[in-house]
Short mmCIF file of C-alpha atoms in Angstrom, two decimals:
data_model
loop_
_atom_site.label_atom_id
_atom_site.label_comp_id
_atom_site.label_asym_id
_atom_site.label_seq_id
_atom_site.Cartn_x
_atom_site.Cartn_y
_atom_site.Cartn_z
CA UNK O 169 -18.54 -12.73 24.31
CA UNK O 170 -15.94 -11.50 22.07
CA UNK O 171 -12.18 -11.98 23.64
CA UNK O 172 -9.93 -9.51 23.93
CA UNK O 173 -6.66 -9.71 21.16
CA UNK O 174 -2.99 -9.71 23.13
CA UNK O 175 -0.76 -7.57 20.90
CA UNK O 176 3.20 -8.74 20.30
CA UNK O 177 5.97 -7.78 21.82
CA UNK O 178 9.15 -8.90 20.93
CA UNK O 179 7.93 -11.90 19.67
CA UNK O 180 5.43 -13.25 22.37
CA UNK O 181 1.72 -12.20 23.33
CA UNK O 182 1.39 -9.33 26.15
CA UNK O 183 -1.33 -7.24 27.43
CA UNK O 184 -1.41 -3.98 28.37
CA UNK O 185 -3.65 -1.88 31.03
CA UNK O 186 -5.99 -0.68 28.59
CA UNK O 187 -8.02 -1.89 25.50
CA UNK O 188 -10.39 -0.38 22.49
CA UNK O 189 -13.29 -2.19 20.32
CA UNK O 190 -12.91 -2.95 16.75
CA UNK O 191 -16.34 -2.46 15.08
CA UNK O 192 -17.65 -2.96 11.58
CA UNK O 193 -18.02 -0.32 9.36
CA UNK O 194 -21.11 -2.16 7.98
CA UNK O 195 -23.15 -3.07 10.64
CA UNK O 196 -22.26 -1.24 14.33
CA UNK O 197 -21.23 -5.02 15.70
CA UNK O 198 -17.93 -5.65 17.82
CA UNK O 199 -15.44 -7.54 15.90
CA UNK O 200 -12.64 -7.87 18.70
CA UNK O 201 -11.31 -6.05 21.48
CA UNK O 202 -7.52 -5.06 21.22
CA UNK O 203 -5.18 -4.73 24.02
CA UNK O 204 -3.27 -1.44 24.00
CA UNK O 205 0.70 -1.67 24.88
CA UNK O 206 1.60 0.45 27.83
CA UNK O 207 4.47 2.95 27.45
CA UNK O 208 6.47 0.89 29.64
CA UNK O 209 5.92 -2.29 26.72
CA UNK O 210 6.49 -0.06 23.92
CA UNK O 211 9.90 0.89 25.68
CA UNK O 212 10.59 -2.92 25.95
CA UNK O 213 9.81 -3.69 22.68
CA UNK O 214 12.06 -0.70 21.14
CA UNK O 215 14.57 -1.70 23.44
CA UNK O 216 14.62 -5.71 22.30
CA UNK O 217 15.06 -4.93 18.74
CA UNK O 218 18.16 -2.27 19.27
CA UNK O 219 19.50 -5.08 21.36
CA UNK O 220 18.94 -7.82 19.03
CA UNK O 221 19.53 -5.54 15.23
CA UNK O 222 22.92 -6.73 14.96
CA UNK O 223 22.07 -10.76 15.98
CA UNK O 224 19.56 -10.81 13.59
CA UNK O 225 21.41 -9.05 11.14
CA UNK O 226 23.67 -12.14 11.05
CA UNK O 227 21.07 -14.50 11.37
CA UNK O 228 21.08 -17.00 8.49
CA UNK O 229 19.29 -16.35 5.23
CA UNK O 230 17.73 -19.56 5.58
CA UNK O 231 16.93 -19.11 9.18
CA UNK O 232 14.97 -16.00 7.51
CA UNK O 233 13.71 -17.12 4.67
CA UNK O 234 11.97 -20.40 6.88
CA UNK O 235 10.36 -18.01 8.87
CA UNK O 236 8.91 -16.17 5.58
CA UNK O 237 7.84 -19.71 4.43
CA UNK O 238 6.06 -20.82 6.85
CA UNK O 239 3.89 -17.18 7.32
CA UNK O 240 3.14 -17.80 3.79
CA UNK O 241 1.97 -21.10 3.99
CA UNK O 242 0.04 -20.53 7.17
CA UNK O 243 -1.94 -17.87 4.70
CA UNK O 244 -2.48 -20.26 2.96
CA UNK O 245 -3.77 -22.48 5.31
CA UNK O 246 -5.93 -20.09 6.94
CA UNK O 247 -7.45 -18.03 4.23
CA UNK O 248 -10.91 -18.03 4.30
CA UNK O 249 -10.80 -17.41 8.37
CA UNK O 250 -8.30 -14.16 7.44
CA UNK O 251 -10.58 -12.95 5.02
CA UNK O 252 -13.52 -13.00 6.83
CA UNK O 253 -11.55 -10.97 9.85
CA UNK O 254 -10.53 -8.53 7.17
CA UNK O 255 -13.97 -8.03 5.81
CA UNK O 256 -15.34 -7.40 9.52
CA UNK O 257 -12.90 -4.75 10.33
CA UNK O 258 -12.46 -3.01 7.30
CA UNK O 259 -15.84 -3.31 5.42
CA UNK O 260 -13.94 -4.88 2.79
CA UNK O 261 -16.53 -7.20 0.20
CA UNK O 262 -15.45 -10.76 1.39
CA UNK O 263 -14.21 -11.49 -2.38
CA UNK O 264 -11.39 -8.57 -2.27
CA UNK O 265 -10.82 -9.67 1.31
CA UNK O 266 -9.96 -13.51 -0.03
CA UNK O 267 -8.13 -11.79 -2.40
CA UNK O 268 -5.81 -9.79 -0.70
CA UNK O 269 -5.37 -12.34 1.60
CA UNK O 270 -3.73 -14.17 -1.22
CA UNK O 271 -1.62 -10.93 -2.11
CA UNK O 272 0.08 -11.16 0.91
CA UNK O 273 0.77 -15.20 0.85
CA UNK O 274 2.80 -13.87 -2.32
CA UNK O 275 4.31 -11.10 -0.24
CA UNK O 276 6.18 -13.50 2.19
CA UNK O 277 6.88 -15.83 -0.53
CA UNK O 278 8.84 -13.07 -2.82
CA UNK O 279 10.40 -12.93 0.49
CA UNK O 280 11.48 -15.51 1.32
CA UNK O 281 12.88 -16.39 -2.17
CA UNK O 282 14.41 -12.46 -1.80
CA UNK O 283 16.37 -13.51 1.58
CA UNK O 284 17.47 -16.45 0.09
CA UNK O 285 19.66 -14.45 -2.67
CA UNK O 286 19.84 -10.55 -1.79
CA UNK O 287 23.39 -9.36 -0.16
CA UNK O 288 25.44 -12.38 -2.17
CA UNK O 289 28.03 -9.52 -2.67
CA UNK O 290 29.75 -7.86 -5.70
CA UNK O 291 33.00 -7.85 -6.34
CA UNK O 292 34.50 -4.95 -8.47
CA UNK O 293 38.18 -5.06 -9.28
CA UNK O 294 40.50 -1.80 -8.65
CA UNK O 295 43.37 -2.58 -10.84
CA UNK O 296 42.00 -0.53 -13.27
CA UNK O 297 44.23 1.95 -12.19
CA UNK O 298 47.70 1.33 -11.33
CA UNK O 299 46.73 2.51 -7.28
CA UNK O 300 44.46 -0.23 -7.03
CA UNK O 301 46.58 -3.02 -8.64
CA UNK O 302 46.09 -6.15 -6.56
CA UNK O 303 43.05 -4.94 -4.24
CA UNK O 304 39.04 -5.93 -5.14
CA UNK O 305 36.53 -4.53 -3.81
CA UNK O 306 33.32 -6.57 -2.79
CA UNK O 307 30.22 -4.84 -1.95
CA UNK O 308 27.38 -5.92 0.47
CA UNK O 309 24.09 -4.88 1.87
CA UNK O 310 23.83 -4.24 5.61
CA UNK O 311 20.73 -2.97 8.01
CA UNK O 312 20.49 0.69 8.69
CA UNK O 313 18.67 -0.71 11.87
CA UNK O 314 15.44 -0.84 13.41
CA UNK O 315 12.21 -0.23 11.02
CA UNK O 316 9.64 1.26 12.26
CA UNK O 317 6.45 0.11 9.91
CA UNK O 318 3.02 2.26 9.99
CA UNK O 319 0.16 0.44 8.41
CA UNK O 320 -2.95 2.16 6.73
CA UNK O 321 -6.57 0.69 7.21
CA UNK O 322 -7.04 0.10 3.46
CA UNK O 323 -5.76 -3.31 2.99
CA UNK O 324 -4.58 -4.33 6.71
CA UNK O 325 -3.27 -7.37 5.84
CA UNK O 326 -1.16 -6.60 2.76
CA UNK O 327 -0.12 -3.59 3.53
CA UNK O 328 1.40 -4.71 7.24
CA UNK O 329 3.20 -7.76 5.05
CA UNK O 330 4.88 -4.95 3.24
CA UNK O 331 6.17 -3.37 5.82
CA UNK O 332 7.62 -6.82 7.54
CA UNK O 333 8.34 -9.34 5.12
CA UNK O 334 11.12 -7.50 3.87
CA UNK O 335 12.54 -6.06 7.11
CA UNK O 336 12.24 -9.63 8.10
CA UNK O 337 14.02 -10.69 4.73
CA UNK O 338 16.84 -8.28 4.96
CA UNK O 339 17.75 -8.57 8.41
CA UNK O 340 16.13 -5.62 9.88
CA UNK O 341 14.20 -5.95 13.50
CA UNK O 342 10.84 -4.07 13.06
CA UNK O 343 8.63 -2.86 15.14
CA UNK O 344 5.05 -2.68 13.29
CA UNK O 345 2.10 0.06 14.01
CA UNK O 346 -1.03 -1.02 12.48
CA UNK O 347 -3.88 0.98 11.93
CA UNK O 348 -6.53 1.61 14.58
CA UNK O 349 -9.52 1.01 12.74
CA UNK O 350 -8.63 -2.38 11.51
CA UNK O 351 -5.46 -3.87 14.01
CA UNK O 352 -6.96 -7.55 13.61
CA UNK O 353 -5.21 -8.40 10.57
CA UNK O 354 -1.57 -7.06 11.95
CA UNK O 355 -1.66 -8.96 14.72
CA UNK O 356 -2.62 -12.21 12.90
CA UNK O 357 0.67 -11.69 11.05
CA UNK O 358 2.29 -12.13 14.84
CA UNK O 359 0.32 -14.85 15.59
CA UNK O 360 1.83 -17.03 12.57
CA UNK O 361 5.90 -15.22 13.33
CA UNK O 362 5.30 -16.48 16.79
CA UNK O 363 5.42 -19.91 15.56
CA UNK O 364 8.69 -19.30 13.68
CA UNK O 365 12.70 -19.21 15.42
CA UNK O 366 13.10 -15.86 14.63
CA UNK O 367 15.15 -14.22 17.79
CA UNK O 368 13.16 -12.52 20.31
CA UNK O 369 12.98 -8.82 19.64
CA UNK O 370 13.38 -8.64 15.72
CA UNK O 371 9.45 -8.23 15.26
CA UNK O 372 6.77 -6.44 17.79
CA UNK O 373 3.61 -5.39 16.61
CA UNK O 374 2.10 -2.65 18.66
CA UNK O 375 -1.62 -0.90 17.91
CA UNK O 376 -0.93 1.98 19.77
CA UNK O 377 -3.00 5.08 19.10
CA UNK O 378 -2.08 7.57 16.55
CA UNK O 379 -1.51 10.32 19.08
CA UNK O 380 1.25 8.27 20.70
CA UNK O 381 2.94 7.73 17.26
CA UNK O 382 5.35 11.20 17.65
CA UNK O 383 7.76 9.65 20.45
CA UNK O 384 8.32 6.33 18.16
CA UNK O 385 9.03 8.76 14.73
CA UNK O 386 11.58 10.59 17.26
CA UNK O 387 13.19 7.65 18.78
CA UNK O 388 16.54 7.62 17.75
CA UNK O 389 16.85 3.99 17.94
CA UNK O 390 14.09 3.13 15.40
CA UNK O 391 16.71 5.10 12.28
CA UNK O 392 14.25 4.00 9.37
CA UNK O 393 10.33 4.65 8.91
CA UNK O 394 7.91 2.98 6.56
CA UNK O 395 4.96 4.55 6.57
CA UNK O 396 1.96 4.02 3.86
CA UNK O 397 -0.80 6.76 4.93
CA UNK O 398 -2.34 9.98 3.86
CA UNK O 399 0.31 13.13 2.50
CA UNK O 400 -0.58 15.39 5.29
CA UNK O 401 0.73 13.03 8.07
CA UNK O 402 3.49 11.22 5.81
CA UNK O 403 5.13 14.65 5.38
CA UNK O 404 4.30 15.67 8.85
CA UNK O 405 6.69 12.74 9.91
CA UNK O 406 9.77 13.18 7.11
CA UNK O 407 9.59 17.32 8.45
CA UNK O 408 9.70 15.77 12.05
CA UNK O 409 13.21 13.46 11.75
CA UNK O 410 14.86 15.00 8.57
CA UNK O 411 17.71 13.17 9.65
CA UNK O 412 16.15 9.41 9.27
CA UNK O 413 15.12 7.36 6.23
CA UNK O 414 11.94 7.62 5.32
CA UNK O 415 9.62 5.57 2.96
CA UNK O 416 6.60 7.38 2.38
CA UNK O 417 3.60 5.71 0.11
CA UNK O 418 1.18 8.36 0.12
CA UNK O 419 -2.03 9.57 -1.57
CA UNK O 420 -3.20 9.58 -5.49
CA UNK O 421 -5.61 11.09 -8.39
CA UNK O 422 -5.65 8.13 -10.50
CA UNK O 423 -5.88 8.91 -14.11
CA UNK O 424 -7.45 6.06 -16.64
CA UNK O 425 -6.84 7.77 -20.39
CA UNK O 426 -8.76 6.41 -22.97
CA UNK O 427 -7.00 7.42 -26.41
CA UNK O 428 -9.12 7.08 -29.91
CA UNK O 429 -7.32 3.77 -30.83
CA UNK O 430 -9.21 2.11 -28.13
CA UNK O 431 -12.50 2.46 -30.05
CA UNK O 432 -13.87 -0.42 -30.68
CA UNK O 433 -17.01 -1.79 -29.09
CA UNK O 434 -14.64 -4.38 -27.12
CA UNK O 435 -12.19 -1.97 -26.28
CA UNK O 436 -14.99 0.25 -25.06
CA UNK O 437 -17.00 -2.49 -22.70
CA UNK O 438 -13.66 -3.62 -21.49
CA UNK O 439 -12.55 -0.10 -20.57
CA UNK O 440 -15.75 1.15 -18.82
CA UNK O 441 -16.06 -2.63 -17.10
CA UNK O 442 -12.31 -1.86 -15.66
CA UNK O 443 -12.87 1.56 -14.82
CA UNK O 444 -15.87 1.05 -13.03
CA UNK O 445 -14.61 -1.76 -11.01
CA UNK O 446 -11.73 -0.52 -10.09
CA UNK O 447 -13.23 3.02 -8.95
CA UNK O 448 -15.59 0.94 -6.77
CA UNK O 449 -13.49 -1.57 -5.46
CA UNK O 450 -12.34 -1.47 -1.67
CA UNK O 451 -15.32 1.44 -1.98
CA UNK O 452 -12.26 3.38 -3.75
CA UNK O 453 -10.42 3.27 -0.66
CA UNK O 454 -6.94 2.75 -2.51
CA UNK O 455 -4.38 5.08 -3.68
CA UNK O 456 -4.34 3.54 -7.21
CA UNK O 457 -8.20 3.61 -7.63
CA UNK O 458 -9.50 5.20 -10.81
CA UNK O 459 -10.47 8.80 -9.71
CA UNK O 460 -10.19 10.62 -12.87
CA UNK O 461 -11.36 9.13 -16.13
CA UNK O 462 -9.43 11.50 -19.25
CA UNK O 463 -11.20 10.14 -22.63
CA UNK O 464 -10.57 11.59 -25.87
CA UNK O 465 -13.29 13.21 -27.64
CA UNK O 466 -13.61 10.56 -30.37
CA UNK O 467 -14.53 7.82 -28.05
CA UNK O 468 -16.16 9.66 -25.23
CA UNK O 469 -19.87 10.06 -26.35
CA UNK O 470 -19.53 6.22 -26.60
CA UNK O 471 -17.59 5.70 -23.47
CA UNK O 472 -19.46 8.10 -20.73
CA UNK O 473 -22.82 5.69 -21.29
CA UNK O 474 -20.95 2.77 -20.73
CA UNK O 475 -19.47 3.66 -18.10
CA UNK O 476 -22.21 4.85 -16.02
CA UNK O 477 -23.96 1.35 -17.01
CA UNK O 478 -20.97 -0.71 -15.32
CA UNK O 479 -20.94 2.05 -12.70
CA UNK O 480 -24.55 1.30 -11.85
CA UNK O 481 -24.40 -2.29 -12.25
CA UNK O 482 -21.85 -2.51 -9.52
CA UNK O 483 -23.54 -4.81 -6.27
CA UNK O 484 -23.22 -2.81 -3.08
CA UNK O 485 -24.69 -3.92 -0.05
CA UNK O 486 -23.10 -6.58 3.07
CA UNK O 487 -19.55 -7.25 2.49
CA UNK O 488 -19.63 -10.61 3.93
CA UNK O 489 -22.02 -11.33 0.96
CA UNK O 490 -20.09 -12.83 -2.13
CA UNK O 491 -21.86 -11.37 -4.24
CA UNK O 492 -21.45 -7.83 -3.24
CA UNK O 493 -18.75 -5.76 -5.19
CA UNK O 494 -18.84 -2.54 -3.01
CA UNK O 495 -19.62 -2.73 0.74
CA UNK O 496 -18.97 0.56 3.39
CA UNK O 497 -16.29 2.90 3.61
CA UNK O 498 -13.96 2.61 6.84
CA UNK O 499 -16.06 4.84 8.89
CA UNK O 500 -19.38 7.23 8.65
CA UNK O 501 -17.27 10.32 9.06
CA UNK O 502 -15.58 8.63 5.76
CA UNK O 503 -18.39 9.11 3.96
CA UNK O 504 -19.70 11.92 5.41
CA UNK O 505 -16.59 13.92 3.79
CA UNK O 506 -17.07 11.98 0.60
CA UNK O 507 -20.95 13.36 0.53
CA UNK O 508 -19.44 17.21 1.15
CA UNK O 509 -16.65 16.82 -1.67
CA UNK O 510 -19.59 15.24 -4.31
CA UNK O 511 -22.00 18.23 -2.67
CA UNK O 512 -19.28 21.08 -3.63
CA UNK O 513 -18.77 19.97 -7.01
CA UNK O 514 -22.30 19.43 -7.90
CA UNK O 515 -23.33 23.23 -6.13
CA UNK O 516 -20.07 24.20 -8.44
CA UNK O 517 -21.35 23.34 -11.46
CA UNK O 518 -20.65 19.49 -11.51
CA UNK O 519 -22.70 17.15 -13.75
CA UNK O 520 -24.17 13.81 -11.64
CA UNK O 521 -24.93 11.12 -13.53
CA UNK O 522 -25.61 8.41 -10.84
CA UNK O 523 -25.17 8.29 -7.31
CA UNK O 524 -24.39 11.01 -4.91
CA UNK O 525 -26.11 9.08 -2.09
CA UNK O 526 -25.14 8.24 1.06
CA UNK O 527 -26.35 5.82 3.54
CA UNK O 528 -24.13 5.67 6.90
CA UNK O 529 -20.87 4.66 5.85
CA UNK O 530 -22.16 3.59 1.98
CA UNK O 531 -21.75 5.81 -0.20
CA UNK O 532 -23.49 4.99 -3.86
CA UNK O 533 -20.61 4.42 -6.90
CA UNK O 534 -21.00 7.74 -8.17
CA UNK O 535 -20.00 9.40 -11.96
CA UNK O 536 -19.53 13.36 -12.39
CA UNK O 537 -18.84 15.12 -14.93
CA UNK O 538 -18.15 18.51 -16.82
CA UNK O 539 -16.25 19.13 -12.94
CA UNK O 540 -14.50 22.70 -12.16
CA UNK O 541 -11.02 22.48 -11.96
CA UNK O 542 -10.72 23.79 -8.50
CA UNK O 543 -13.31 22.00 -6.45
CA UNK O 544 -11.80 19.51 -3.76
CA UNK O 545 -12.44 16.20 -5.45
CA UNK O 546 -10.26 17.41 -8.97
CA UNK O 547 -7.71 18.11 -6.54
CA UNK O 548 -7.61 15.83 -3.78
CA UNK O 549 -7.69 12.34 -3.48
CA UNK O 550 -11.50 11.20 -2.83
CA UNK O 551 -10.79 7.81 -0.71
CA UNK O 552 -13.84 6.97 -2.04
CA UNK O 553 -16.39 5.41 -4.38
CA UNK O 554 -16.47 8.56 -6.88
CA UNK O 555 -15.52 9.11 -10.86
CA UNK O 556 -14.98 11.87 -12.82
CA UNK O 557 -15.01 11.91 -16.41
CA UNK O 558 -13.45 14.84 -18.72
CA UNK O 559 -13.36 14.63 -22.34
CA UNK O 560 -9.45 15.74 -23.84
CA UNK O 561 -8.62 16.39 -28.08
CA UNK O 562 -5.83 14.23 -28.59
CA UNK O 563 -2.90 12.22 -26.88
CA UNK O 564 -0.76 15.88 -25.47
CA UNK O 565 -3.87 17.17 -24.13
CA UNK O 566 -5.13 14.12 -22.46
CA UNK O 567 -1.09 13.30 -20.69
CA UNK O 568 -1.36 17.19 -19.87
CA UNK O 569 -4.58 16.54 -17.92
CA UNK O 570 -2.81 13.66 -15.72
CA UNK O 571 0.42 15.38 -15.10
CA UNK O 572 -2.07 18.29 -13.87
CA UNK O 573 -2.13 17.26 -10.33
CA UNK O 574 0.21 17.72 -7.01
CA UNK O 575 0.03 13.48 -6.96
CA UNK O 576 1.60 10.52 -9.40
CA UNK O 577 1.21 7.32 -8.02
CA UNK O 578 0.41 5.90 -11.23
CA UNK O 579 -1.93 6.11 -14.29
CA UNK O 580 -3.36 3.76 -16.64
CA UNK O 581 -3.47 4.32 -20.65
CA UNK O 582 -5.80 2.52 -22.97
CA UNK O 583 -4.07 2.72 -26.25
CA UNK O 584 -3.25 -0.25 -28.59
CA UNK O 585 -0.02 1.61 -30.17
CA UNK O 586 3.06 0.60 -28.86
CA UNK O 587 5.05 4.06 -29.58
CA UNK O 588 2.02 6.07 -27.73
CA UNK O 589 3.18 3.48 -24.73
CA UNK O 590 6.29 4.56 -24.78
CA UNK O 591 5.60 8.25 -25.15
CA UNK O 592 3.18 7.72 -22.20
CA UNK O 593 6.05 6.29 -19.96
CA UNK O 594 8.07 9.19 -20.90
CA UNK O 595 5.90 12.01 -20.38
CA UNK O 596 3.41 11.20 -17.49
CA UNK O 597 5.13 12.48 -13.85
CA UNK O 598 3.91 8.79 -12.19
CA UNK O 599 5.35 5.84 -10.35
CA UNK O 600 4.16 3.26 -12.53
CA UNK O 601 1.99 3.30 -15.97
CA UNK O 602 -0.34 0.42 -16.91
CA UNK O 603 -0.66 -0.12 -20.58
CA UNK O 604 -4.39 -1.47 -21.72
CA UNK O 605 -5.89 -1.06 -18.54
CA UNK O 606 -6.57 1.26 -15.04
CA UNK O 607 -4.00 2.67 -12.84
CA UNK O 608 -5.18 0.15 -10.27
CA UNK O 609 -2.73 -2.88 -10.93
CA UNK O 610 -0.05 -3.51 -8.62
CA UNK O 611 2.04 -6.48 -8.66
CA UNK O 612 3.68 -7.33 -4.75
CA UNK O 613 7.30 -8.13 -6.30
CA UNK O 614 7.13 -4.96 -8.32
CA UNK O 615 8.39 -1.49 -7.38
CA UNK O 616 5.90 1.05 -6.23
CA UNK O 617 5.82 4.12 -5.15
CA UNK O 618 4.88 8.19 -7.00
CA UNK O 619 6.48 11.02 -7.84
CA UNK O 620 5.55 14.30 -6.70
CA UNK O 621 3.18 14.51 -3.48
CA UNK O 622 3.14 10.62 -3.75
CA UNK O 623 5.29 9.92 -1.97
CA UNK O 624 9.21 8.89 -1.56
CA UNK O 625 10.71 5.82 -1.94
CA UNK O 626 9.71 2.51 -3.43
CA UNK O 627 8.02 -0.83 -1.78
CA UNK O 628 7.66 -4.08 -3.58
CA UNK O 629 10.03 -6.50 -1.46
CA UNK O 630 13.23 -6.30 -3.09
CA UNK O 631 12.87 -2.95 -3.48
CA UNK O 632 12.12 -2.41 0.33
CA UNK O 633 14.99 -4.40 1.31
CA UNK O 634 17.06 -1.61 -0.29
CA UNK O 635 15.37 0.72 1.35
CA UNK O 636 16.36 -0.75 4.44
CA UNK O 637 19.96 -1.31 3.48
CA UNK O 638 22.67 0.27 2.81
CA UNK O 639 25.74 -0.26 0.95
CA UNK O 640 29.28 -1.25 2.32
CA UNK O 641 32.59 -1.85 0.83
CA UNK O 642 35.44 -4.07 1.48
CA UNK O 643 38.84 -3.61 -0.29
CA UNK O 644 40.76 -6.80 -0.07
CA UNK O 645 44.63 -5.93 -0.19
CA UNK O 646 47.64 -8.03 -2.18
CA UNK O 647 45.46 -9.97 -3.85
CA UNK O 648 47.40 -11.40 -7.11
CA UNK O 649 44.18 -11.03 -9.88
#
């Protein structure tokens, strides 16, 4: 009999009235059953960390950084158990799951090395005007308050470290909304902060249901909001409280270019092996999943064949299989909008060249091509396993064809000249571009985030922690410098 999962609140297990089953996306079977916070506990838990924000903004940065530790380790420790929960939940192939599993060990580890350093202080001098002689001016980082994290289903693990490793880090109580398709990896984050000193209130994680989300957003006591989703709901929230911070991660296109200095047989098979692994992988459930594939014309009659060929090769089937590379999307009504976007463009005019098949919640790794500009899937982002490939004359056409879309999360150029790099990083409207491979790379410690309907705001730890932060100045008086 499957047991039901307490959620946190303010730093030790509750349950509330009511609960909801966790299935797998694969399979039908229940993973866990989650206990559901009461609006009386979600009161108590928004309550605790107002009460404790400035406590545990003055908590030690070691007392912090322990804490960070010892969630990392505790990854560590408990990996393979983690990533077989993520897999169950999420549909996730077991090998991603192990390996985000280890993204997040780094994400409390950056950290924890971050709250060991960040808010040492600058000191500026005034006397550079005769006003100022004999004052300095030191400058620190403070909380703007409570964070209130919302976690996607895409990577539930890594994505709710993101959200409270650095609130943690900086000194910021958060209260943490996981997804409610995959809640089981949130909560194992409390689980391990439970066995840390952290004061009571400065972490709750809560899997209420998305229709009770609006009263948190408006809560005046929760002033900052972190929220990693889709761009109709991340706006929806910013229009809602123009008067808080808000992080939004939202949606992409991504854009692989593949320029005609990449044309040798190597470049080629490592190009198509990248793109179609990375188009396929989480079942293209990520923002930064190739989506659009933008190859000049010298290299693409050699390119599109190779690319279907990895595309095809690509091992679908069980996720808790290691050998399988693409298991289900999150849901069947997932896939069942994937099927109508593919459907449109193909009744459009849209060129298949494998897949287009769907199976419950699979969906076959699929390759279109010679797509109409204004069908859905050149528009929107797909969520899913699905390529489309569009031959470009030259390097202005084919950075044209990526800045052509309302998103820029970030975009991936295959070129072997270093001046076309940094033309690229001048002229494509992204977050982040990847030189010599696929849009997909994201390093935890790095800043990320798009322009455009991407998003606003930037995550990677440090970068988070000055999202939750703001500057204030001292000015020290009579000083003799």
């Amino acid at each position: 009999m499957t047991s039901t999962h307490a959620f946190w609140l303010a730093g030790r297990q509750a349950t509330g009235e009511d609960s909801f089953d966790v299935t797998s996306p694969w399979d039908g079977r229940l993973v866990g059953r989650v206990s559901v916070p009461t609006d009386a506990q979600v009161e108590e838990a928004v309550a605790a960390a107002y009460a404790v924000r400035d406590e545990f903004a003055a908590t030690p940065a070691h007392v912090r950084a322990a804490a960070l530790d010892h969630v990392s380790k505790r990854l560590v420790e408990r990996t393979e158990e983690i990533a077989q929960l993520i897999s169950a939940e999420n549909g996730k192939p077991i090998k991603w799951a192990r390996g985000e599993v280890g993204r997040a060990v780094s994400v409390f580890r950056f950290a924890a090395e971050e709250a060991r350093r960040f808010n040492g202080g600058e000191a500026q001098r005034l006397d550079t005007d005769a006003g100022g002689q004999g004052r300095l001016a030191l400058t620190r980082r403070f909380p703007k308050g409570v964070v209130l994290g919302i976690a996607p289903f895409n990577f539930p693990l890594n994505l709710c470290a993101h959200k409270v490793a650095p609130a943690i880090a900086a000194g910021a109580p958060i209260i943490l909304k996981p997804a409610p398709a995959t809640p089981l990896s949130g909560l194992v984050i409390g689980e391990l902060l439970a066995e840390t000193e952290l004061p009571a209130g400065s972490w709750s994680i809560l899997p209420v249901a998305n229709d009770r989300m609006p009263t948190l957003v408006q809560d005046e006591r929760l002033p900052v909001i972190s929220f990693t989703g889709s761009e109709k709901v991340g706006y929806a929230i910013m229009d809602s409280v123009p008067r808080k911070h808000c992080t939004l991660e939202l949606g992409g296109n991504g854009a692989a270019v593949v320029l005609g200095d990449w044309a040798s047989d190597a470049d080629l098979d490592w190009a198509a092996t990248r793109i179609a692994t990375f188009s396929n992988y989480q079942g293209g459930q990520s923002c930064i999943s190739v989506q659009r594939v933008i190859a000049d014309a010298s290299v693409y009659d050699r390119l599109l064949p190779r690319i279907v060929a990895a595309v095809e090769a690509q091992a679908t089937g069980d996720p808790s299989d290691d050998g399988t590379d693409v298991g289900p999307l999150v849901s069947e009504d997932a896939a069942q909008r994937v099927e109508t976007w593919v459907d449109e463009a193909v009744a459009a005019g849209a060129t298949l060249l494998t897949g287009g098949k769907r199976d419950g919640a699979s969906y076959a790794p699929t390759v279109l091509t010679d797509v109409p500009a204004d069908v859905t899937i050149a528009c929107e982002e797909v969520f899913g396993p699905v390529l489309t490939v569009r031959r470009v004359d030259g390097e202005a056409e084919a950075f044209d064809a990526v800045n052509d879309s309302k998103y820029g999360l970030q975009a991936g150029v295959f070129t072997h000249d270093l001046q076309v790099a940094f033309r690229a990083h001048r002229a494509l409207e992204v977050g982040g571009v990847v030189i010599g491979d696929v849009p997909s790379y994201r390093a935890d410690q790095m800043p990320y985030g798009g322009a455009k309907q991407s998003g606003v705001g930037r995550e990677g730890v440090r970068f988070a922690m000055d999202d939750y932060t703001y500057e204030r100045v001292l000015v020290l008086t009579g000083l003799a410098l």
